[in-house]
PDB file of N, CA and C in Angstrom:
ATOM      1  N   UNK A  15      69.088  12.684-106.714  1.00  0.00           N
ATOM      2  CA  UNK A  15      68.295  12.289-105.675  1.00  0.00           C
ATOM      3  C   UNK A  15      67.138  11.418-105.915  1.00  0.00           C
ATOM      4  N   UNK A  16      66.983  10.502-105.107  1.00  0.00           N
ATOM      5  CA  UNK A  16      65.864   9.590-105.082  1.00  0.00           C
ATOM      6  C   UNK A  16      64.639  10.215-105.072  1.00  0.00           C
ATOM      7  N   UNK A  17      63.497   9.923-105.690  1.00  0.00           N
ATOM      8  CA  UNK A  17      62.004  10.320-105.404  1.00  0.00           C
ATOM      9  C   UNK A  17      61.780  10.376-103.916  1.00  0.00           C
ATOM     10  N   UNK A  18      62.102   9.126-103.356  1.00  0.00           N
ATOM     11  CA  UNK A  18      61.750   8.889-102.022  1.00  0.00           C
ATOM     12  C   UNK A  18      62.280   9.779-101.020  1.00  0.00           C
ATOM     13  N   UNK A  19      63.344  10.724-101.524  1.00  0.00           N
ATOM     14  CA  UNK A  19      63.890  11.642-100.446  1.00  0.00           C
ATOM     15  C   UNK A  19      62.972  12.851-100.323  1.00  0.00           C
ATOM     16  N   UNK A  20      62.031  12.950-101.324  1.00  0.00           N
ATOM     17  CA  UNK A  20      61.119  14.114-101.231  1.00  0.00           C
ATOM     18  C   UNK A  20      59.830  14.100-100.117  1.00  0.00           C
ATOM     19  N   UNK A  21      60.236  12.683 -99.376  1.00  0.00           N
ATOM     20  CA  UNK A  21      59.070  12.541 -98.371  1.00  0.00           C
ATOM     21  C   UNK A  21      59.511  12.494 -96.931  1.00  0.00           C
ATOM     22  N   UNK A  22      58.635  12.985 -96.037  1.00  0.00           N
ATOM     23  CA  UNK A  22      59.299  12.993 -94.629  1.00  0.00           C
ATOM     24  C   UNK A  22      59.191  11.565 -94.185  1.00  0.00           C
ATOM     25  N   UNK A  23      60.114  11.254 -93.484  1.00  0.00           N
ATOM     26  CA  UNK A  23      60.033   9.827 -92.530  1.00  0.00           C
ATOM     27  C   UNK A  23      60.258  10.133 -91.150  1.00  0.00           C
ATOM     28  N   UNK A  24      59.543   9.427 -90.344  1.00  0.00           N
ATOM     29  CA  UNK A  24      59.538   9.731 -89.140  1.00  0.00           C
ATOM     30  C   UNK A  24      59.915   8.318 -88.332  1.00  0.00           C
ATOM     31  N   UNK A  25      60.852   8.383 -87.326  1.00  0.00           N
ATOM     32  CA  UNK A  25      61.019   7.215 -86.313  1.00  0.00           C
ATOM     33  C   UNK A  25      60.784   7.832 -84.889  1.00  0.00           C
ATOM     34  N   UNK A  26      60.157   7.260 -84.198  1.00  0.00           N
ATOM     35  CA  UNK A  26      60.014   7.900 -82.875  1.00  0.00           C
ATOM     36  C   UNK A  26      59.711   6.630 -81.928  1.00  0.00           C
ATOM     37  N   UNK A  27      60.136   6.867 -80.588  1.00  0.00           N
ATOM     38  CA  UNK A  27      59.908   5.739 -79.512  1.00  0.00           C
ATOM     39  C   UNK A  27      58.333   5.891 -79.012  1.00  0.00           C
ATOM     40  N   UNK A  28      58.003   4.585 -79.009  1.00  0.00           N
ATOM     41  CA  UNK A  28      56.492   4.443 -78.396  1.00  0.00           C
ATOM     42  C   UNK A  28      56.646   3.928 -77.175  1.00  0.00           C
ATOM     43  N   UNK A  29      56.020   4.749 -75.954  1.00  0.00           N
ATOM     44  CA  UNK A  29      56.176   4.093 -74.690  1.00  0.00           C
ATOM     45  C   UNK A  29      55.190   3.031 -74.807  1.00  0.00           C
ATOM     46  N   UNK A  30      53.980   3.206 -75.395  1.00  0.00           N
ATOM     47  CA  UNK A  30      52.952   2.005 -75.217  1.00  0.00           C
ATOM     48  C   UNK A  30      53.326   0.803 -75.870  1.00  0.00           C
ATOM     49  N   UNK A  31      54.284   0.634 -76.995  1.00  0.00           N
ATOM     50  CA  UNK A  31      54.727  -0.232 -77.591  1.00  0.00           C
ATOM     51  C   UNK A  31      56.131  -0.874 -77.103  1.00  0.00           C
ATOM     52  N   UNK A  32      56.853   0.207 -76.507  1.00  0.00           N
ATOM     53  CA  UNK A  32      58.195  -0.126 -75.921  1.00  0.00           C
ATOM     54  C   UNK A  32      59.202  -0.501 -77.303  1.00  0.00           C
ATOM     55  N   UNK A  33      58.946   0.261 -78.215  1.00  0.00           N
ATOM     56  CA  UNK A  33      59.771   0.098 -79.466  1.00  0.00           C
ATOM     57  C   UNK A  33      59.857   1.343 -80.149  1.00  0.00           C
ATOM     58  N   UNK A  34      60.735   1.389 -81.286  1.00  0.00           N
ATOM     59  CA  UNK A  34      60.649   2.527 -82.104  1.00  0.00           C
ATOM     60  C   UNK A  34      59.742   2.271 -83.232  1.00  0.00           C
ATOM     61  N   UNK A  35      58.893   3.206 -83.690  1.00  0.00           N
ATOM     62  CA  UNK A  35      57.798   3.158 -84.769  1.00  0.00           C
ATOM     63  C   UNK A  35      58.217   4.047 -85.958  1.00  0.00           C
ATOM     64  N   UNK A  36      58.166   3.514 -87.070  1.00  0.00           N
ATOM     65  CA  UNK A  36      58.458   4.095 -88.252  1.00  0.00           C
ATOM     66  C   UNK A  36      57.101   4.595 -88.989  1.00  0.00           C
ATOM     67  N   UNK A  37      57.021   5.774 -89.606  1.00  0.00           N
ATOM     68  CA  UNK A  37      55.934   6.217 -90.433  1.00  0.00           C
ATOM     69  C   UNK A  37      56.294   7.229 -91.504  1.00  0.00           C
ATOM     70  N   UNK A  38      55.311   7.370 -92.390  1.00  0.00           N
ATOM     71  CA  UNK A  38      55.558   8.057 -93.818  1.00  0.00           C
ATOM     72  C   UNK A  38      54.359   8.838 -93.580  1.00  0.00           C
ATOM     73  N   UNK A  39      54.298  10.116 -92.799  1.00  0.00           N
ATOM     74  CA  UNK A  39      53.156  10.777 -92.495  1.00  0.00           C
ATOM     75  C   UNK A  39      52.513  11.328 -93.907  1.00  0.00           C
ATOM     76  N   UNK A  40      51.274  11.232 -93.781  1.00  0.00           N
ATOM     77  CA  UNK A  40      50.248  11.554 -94.710  1.00  0.00           C
ATOM     78  C   UNK A  40      50.102  10.770 -96.038  1.00  0.00           C
ATOM     79  N   UNK A  41      50.973   9.800 -95.823  1.00  0.00           N
ATOM     80  CA  UNK A  41      50.913   8.633 -97.033  1.00  0.00           C
ATOM     81  C   UNK A  41      50.618   7.403 -96.360  1.00  0.00           C
ATOM     82  N   UNK A  42      51.640   6.860 -95.508  1.00  0.00           N
ATOM     83  CA  UNK A  42      51.531   5.508 -94.827  1.00  0.00           C
ATOM     84  C   UNK A  42      51.602   5.826 -93.287  1.00  0.00           C
ATOM     85  N   UNK A  43      50.675   5.321 -92.559  1.00  0.00           N
ATOM     86  CA  UNK A  43      50.881   5.450 -91.105  1.00  0.00           C
ATOM     87  C   UNK A  43      51.923   4.599 -90.386  1.00  0.00           C
ATOM     88  N   UNK A  44      52.089   4.242 -89.382  1.00  0.00           N
ATOM     89  CA  UNK A  44      52.959   3.298 -88.640  1.00  0.00           C
ATOM     90  C   UNK A  44      53.089   2.100 -89.529  1.00  0.00           C
ATOM     91  N   UNK A  45      54.208   1.903 -89.888  1.00  0.00           N
ATOM     92  CA  UNK A  45      54.562   0.803 -90.977  1.00  0.00           C
ATOM     93  C   UNK A  45      55.735  -0.167 -90.539  1.00  0.00           C
ATOM     94  N   UNK A  46      56.473   0.101 -89.762  1.00  0.00           N
ATOM     95  CA  UNK A  46      57.567  -0.607 -89.262  1.00  0.00           C
ATOM     96  C   UNK A  46      57.975  -0.433 -87.912  1.00  0.00           C
ATOM     97  N   UNK A  47      58.493  -1.360 -87.152  1.00  0.00           N
ATOM     98  CA  UNK A  47      58.900  -1.117 -85.792  1.00  0.00           C
ATOM     99  C   UNK A  47      60.019  -2.033 -85.340  1.00  0.00           C
ATOM    100  N   UNK A  48      60.788  -1.605 -84.249  1.00  0.00           N
ATOM    101  CA  UNK A  48      61.766  -2.530 -83.660  1.00  0.00           C
ATOM    102  C   UNK A  48      62.542  -1.890 -82.689  1.00  0.00           C
ATOM    103  N   UNK A  49      63.667  -2.524 -82.131  1.00  0.00           N
ATOM    104  CA  UNK A  49      64.316  -2.190 -80.866  1.00  0.00           C
ATOM    105  C   UNK A  49      65.463  -1.115 -81.282  1.00  0.00           C
ATOM    106  N   UNK A  50      65.860  -1.210 -82.532  1.00  0.00           N
ATOM    107  CA  UNK A  50      67.060  -0.432 -83.033  1.00  0.00           C
ATOM    108  C   UNK A  50      66.489   0.852 -83.906  1.00  0.00           C
ATOM    109  N   UNK A  51      66.844   1.911 -83.492  1.00  0.00           N
ATOM    110  CA  UNK A  51      66.231   3.155 -84.150  1.00  0.00           C
ATOM    111  C   UNK A  51      66.752   3.253 -85.507  1.00  0.00           C
ATOM    112  N   UNK A  52      68.134   2.994 -85.724  1.00  0.00           N
ATOM    113  CA  UNK A  52      68.685   3.040 -87.172  1.00  0.00           C
ATOM    114  C   UNK A  52      68.146   1.885 -87.924  1.00  0.00           C
ATOM    115  N   UNK A  53      68.080   0.843 -87.568  1.00  0.00           N
ATOM    116  CA  UNK A  53      67.522  -0.276 -88.286  1.00  0.00           C
ATOM    117  C   UNK A  53      66.018   0.000 -88.818  1.00  0.00           C
ATOM    118  N   UNK A  54      65.104   0.587 -87.951  1.00  0.00           N
ATOM    119  CA  UNK A  54      63.555   1.027 -88.175  1.00  0.00           C
ATOM    120  C   UNK A  54      63.723   2.175 -89.529  1.00  0.00           C
ATOM    121  N   UNK A  55      64.683   3.174 -89.191  1.00  0.00           N
ATOM    122  CA  UNK A  55      64.713   4.021 -90.007  1.00  0.00           C
ATOM    123  C   UNK A  55      65.282   3.414 -91.532  1.00  0.00           C
ATOM    124  N   UNK A  56      65.993   2.574 -91.504  1.00  0.00           N
ATOM    125  CA  UNK A  56      66.459   1.888 -92.543  1.00  0.00           C
ATOM    126  C   UNK A  56      65.384   1.109 -93.312  1.00  0.00           C
ATOM    127  N   UNK A  57      64.661   0.372 -92.487  1.00  0.00           N
ATOM    128  CA  UNK A  57      63.383  -0.347 -92.982  1.00  0.00           C
ATOM    129  C   UNK A  57      62.394   0.536 -93.671  1.00  0.00           C
ATOM    130  N   UNK A  58      62.177   1.714 -92.988  1.00  0.00           N
ATOM    131  CA  UNK A  58      61.259   2.642 -93.368  1.00  0.00           C
ATOM    132  C   UNK A  58      61.637   3.229 -94.712  1.00  0.00           C
ATOM    133  N   UNK A  59      63.028   3.669 -94.926  1.00  0.00           N
ATOM    134  CA  UNK A  59      63.381   4.190 -96.214  1.00  0.00           C
ATOM    135  C   UNK A  59      63.082   2.938 -97.280  1.00  0.00           C
ATOM    136  N   UNK A  60      63.328   1.725 -97.139  1.00  0.00           N
ATOM    137  CA  UNK A  60      63.009   0.708 -97.812  1.00  0.00           C
ATOM    138  C   UNK A  60      61.669   0.753 -98.465  1.00  0.00           C
ATOM    139  N   UNK A  61      60.704   0.750 -97.233  1.00  0.00           N
ATOM    140  CA  UNK A  61      59.143   0.805 -97.413  1.00  0.00           C
ATOM    141  C   UNK A  61      58.909   1.857 -98.418  1.00  0.00           C
ATOM    142  N   UNK A  62      59.378   3.196 -98.284  1.00  0.00           N
ATOM    143  CA  UNK A  62      59.112   4.423 -98.867  1.00  0.00           C
ATOM    144  C   UNK A  62      59.559   4.244-100.312  1.00  0.00           C
ATOM    145  N   UNK A  63      60.834   3.707-100.538  1.00  0.00           N
ATOM    146  CA  UNK A  63      61.394   3.352-101.962  1.00  0.00           C
ATOM    147  C   UNK A  63      60.534   2.489-102.801  1.00  0.00           C
ATOM    148  N   UNK A  64      59.999   1.392-101.959  1.00  0.00           N
ATOM    149  CA  UNK A  64      59.261   0.470-102.673  1.00  0.00           C
ATOM    150  C   UNK A  64      57.830   1.098-103.091  1.00  0.00           C
ATOM    151  N   UNK A  65      57.448   1.943-102.177  1.00  0.00           N
ATOM    152  CA  UNK A  65      56.077   2.678-102.495  1.00  0.00           C
ATOM    153  C   UNK A  65      56.174   3.437-103.699  1.00  0.00           C
ATOM    154  N   UNK A  66      57.136   4.259-103.556  1.00  0.00           N
ATOM    155  CA  UNK A  66      57.447   5.080-104.658  1.00  0.00           C
ATOM    156  C   UNK A  66      57.615   4.360-106.117  1.00  0.00           C
ATOM    157  N   UNK A  67      58.412   3.248-106.049  1.00  0.00           N
ATOM    158  CA  UNK A  67      58.546   2.554-107.275  1.00  0.00           C
ATOM    159  C   UNK A  67      57.146   1.771-107.556  1.00  0.00           C
ATOM    160  N   UNK A  68      56.422   1.370-106.787  1.00  0.00           N
ATOM    161  CA  UNK A  68      55.185   0.919-107.202  1.00  0.00           C
ATOM    162  C   UNK A  68      54.169   1.978-107.823  1.00  0.00           C
ATOM    163  N   UNK A  69      54.060   2.917-107.186  1.00  0.00           N
ATOM    164  CA  UNK A  69      53.184   4.039-107.632  1.00  0.00           C
ATOM    165  C   UNK A  69      53.671   4.402-109.110  1.00  0.00           C
ATOM    166  N   UNK A  70      55.089   4.695-109.345  1.00  0.00           N
ATOM    167  CA  UNK A  70      55.388   4.954-110.706  1.00  0.00           C
ATOM    168  C   UNK A  70      55.274   4.054-111.697  1.00  0.00           C
ATOM    169  N   UNK A  71      55.455   2.648-111.269  1.00  0.00           N
ATOM    170  CA  UNK A  71      55.337   1.527-112.262  1.00  0.00           C
ATOM    171  C   UNK A  71      53.732   1.203-112.533  1.00  0.00           C
ATOM    172  N   UNK A  72      52.756   1.732-111.820  1.00  0.00           N
ATOM    173  CA  UNK A  72      51.318   1.640-111.758  1.00  0.00           C
ATOM    174  C   UNK A  72      50.909   2.936-112.652  1.00  0.00           C
ATOM    175  N   UNK A  73      51.867   3.806-113.014  1.00  0.00           N
ATOM    176  CA  UNK A  73      51.484   5.075-113.702  1.00  0.00           C
ATOM    177  C   UNK A  73      50.687   5.923-112.806  1.00  0.00           C
ATOM    178  N   UNK A  74      50.856   5.842-111.445  1.00  0.00           N
ATOM    179  CA  UNK A  74      49.929   6.747-110.646  1.00  0.00           C
ATOM    180  C   UNK A  74      50.876   7.955-110.247  1.00  0.00           C
ATOM    181  N   UNK A  75      50.427   9.116-110.224  1.00  0.00           N
ATOM    182  CA  UNK A  75      51.143  10.232-109.741  1.00  0.00           C
ATOM    183  C   UNK A  75      51.392  10.173-108.292  1.00  0.00           C
ATOM    184  N   UNK A  76      52.610  10.707-108.046  1.00  0.00           N
ATOM    185  CA  UNK A  76      53.075  10.789-106.542  1.00  0.00           C
ATOM    186  C   UNK A  76      52.468  12.138-106.088  1.00  0.00           C
ATOM    187  N   UNK A  77      52.090  11.950-104.807  1.00  0.00           N
ATOM    188  CA  UNK A  77      51.719  13.089-104.011  1.00  0.00           C
ATOM    189  C   UNK A  77      52.806  14.110-103.898  1.00  0.00           C
ATOM    190  N   UNK A  78      52.252  15.354-103.665  1.00  0.00           N
ATOM    191  CA  UNK A  78      53.481  16.429-103.330  1.00  0.00           C
ATOM    192  C   UNK A  78      54.346  16.157-102.416  1.00  0.00           C
ATOM    193  N   UNK A  79      55.577  16.532-102.413  1.00  0.00           N
ATOM    194  CA  UNK A  79      56.576  16.183-101.590  1.00  0.00           C
ATOM    195  C   UNK A  79      56.212  16.590-100.104  1.00  0.00           C
ATOM    196  N   UNK A  80      56.644  16.115 -98.931  1.00  0.00           N
ATOM    197  CA  UNK A  80      56.392  16.581 -97.672  1.00  0.00           C
ATOM    198  C   UNK A  80      57.700  16.951 -96.934  1.00  0.00           C
ATOM    199  N   UNK A  81      58.757  16.735 -97.455  1.00  0.00           N
ATOM    200  CA  UNK A  81      60.159  17.027 -97.060  1.00  0.00           C
ATOM    201  C   UNK A  81      60.571  18.281 -97.504  1.00  0.00           C
ATOM    202  N   UNK A  82      61.538  19.085 -96.915  1.00  0.00           N
ATOM    203  CA  UNK A  82      62.024  20.096 -97.499  1.00  0.00           C
ATOM    204  C   UNK A  82      61.110  21.374 -97.066  1.00  0.00           C
ATOM    205  N   UNK A  83      60.402  21.318 -96.263  1.00  0.00           N
ATOM    206  CA  UNK A  83      59.527  22.560 -95.780  1.00  0.00           C
ATOM    207  C   UNK A  83      59.937  23.152 -94.585  1.00  0.00           C
ATOM    208  N   UNK A  84      61.256  23.174 -94.152  1.00  0.00           N
ATOM    209  CA  UNK A  84      61.704  23.667 -93.083  1.00  0.00           C
ATOM    210  C   UNK A  84      60.869  23.248 -91.715  1.00  0.00           C
ATOM    211  N   UNK A  85      60.304  21.928 -91.787  1.00  0.00           N
ATOM    212  CA  UNK A  85      59.631  21.341 -90.646  1.00  0.00           C
ATOM    213  C   UNK A  85      60.176  21.486 -89.307  1.00  0.00           C
ATOM    214  N   UNK A  86      61.683  21.256 -89.245  1.00  0.00           N
ATOM    215  CA  UNK A  86      62.235  21.240 -87.747  1.00  0.00           C
ATOM    216  C   UNK A  86      61.989  22.635 -87.378  1.00  0.00           C
ATOM    217  N   UNK A  87      62.343  23.643 -88.107  1.00  0.00           N
ATOM    218  CA  UNK A  87      62.234  25.174 -87.576  1.00  0.00           C
ATOM    219  C   UNK A  87      60.922  25.624 -87.129  1.00  0.00           C
ATOM    220  N   UNK A  88      59.851  24.970 -87.837  1.00  0.00           N
ATOM    221  CA  UNK A  88      58.418  25.182 -87.713  1.00  0.00           C
ATOM    222  C   UNK A  88      57.999  24.620 -86.249  1.00  0.00           C
ATOM    223  N   UNK A  89      58.735  23.329 -86.106  1.00  0.00           N
ATOM    224  CA  UNK A  89      58.233  22.634 -84.781  1.00  0.00           C
ATOM    225  C   UNK A  89      58.984  23.321 -83.680  1.00  0.00           C
ATOM    226  N   UNK A  90      60.031  23.941 -83.722  1.00  0.00           N
ATOM    227  CA  UNK A  90      60.709  24.515 -82.776  1.00  0.00           C
ATOM    228  C   UNK A  90      60.015  25.704 -82.271  1.00  0.00           C
ATOM    229  N   UNK A  91      59.548  26.591 -83.200  1.00  0.00           N
ATOM    230  CA  UNK A  91      58.883  27.762 -83.072  1.00  0.00           C
ATOM    231  C   UNK A  91      57.522  27.388 -82.390  1.00  0.00           C
ATOM    232  N   UNK A  92      56.931  26.390 -82.868  1.00  0.00           N
ATOM    233  CA  UNK A  92      55.536  26.193 -81.955  1.00  0.00           C
ATOM    234  C   UNK A  92      55.737  25.519 -80.644  1.00  0.00           C
ATOM    235  N   UNK A  93      56.896  24.905 -80.329  1.00  0.00           N
ATOM    236  CA  UNK A  93      57.335  24.416 -78.901  1.00  0.00           C
ATOM    237  C   UNK A  93      57.602  25.693 -77.977  1.00  0.00           C
ATOM    238  N   UNK A  94      58.091  26.861 -78.718  1.00  0.00           N
ATOM    239  CA  UNK A  94      58.555  27.838 -77.930  1.00  0.00           C
ATOM    240  C   UNK A  94      57.496  28.579 -77.276  1.00  0.00           C
TER     241      UNK A  94
END
């Protein structure tokens, strides 16, 4: 598993911008956008991969993982 898989990545539609916006919550805010949701996710994954590589190459510690905390279930409970 890639180190970057430990981090939540979100792509959502922006009414204001009329495009999909990708972000890496808690680490990098909105950082890519486009009309194709799949392409924006692909771009976002590449940005996160590059960020992880840069952090490791610079000898900096990675922040705690943000993925894998059953977030979808938590969001569903909050919405109910």
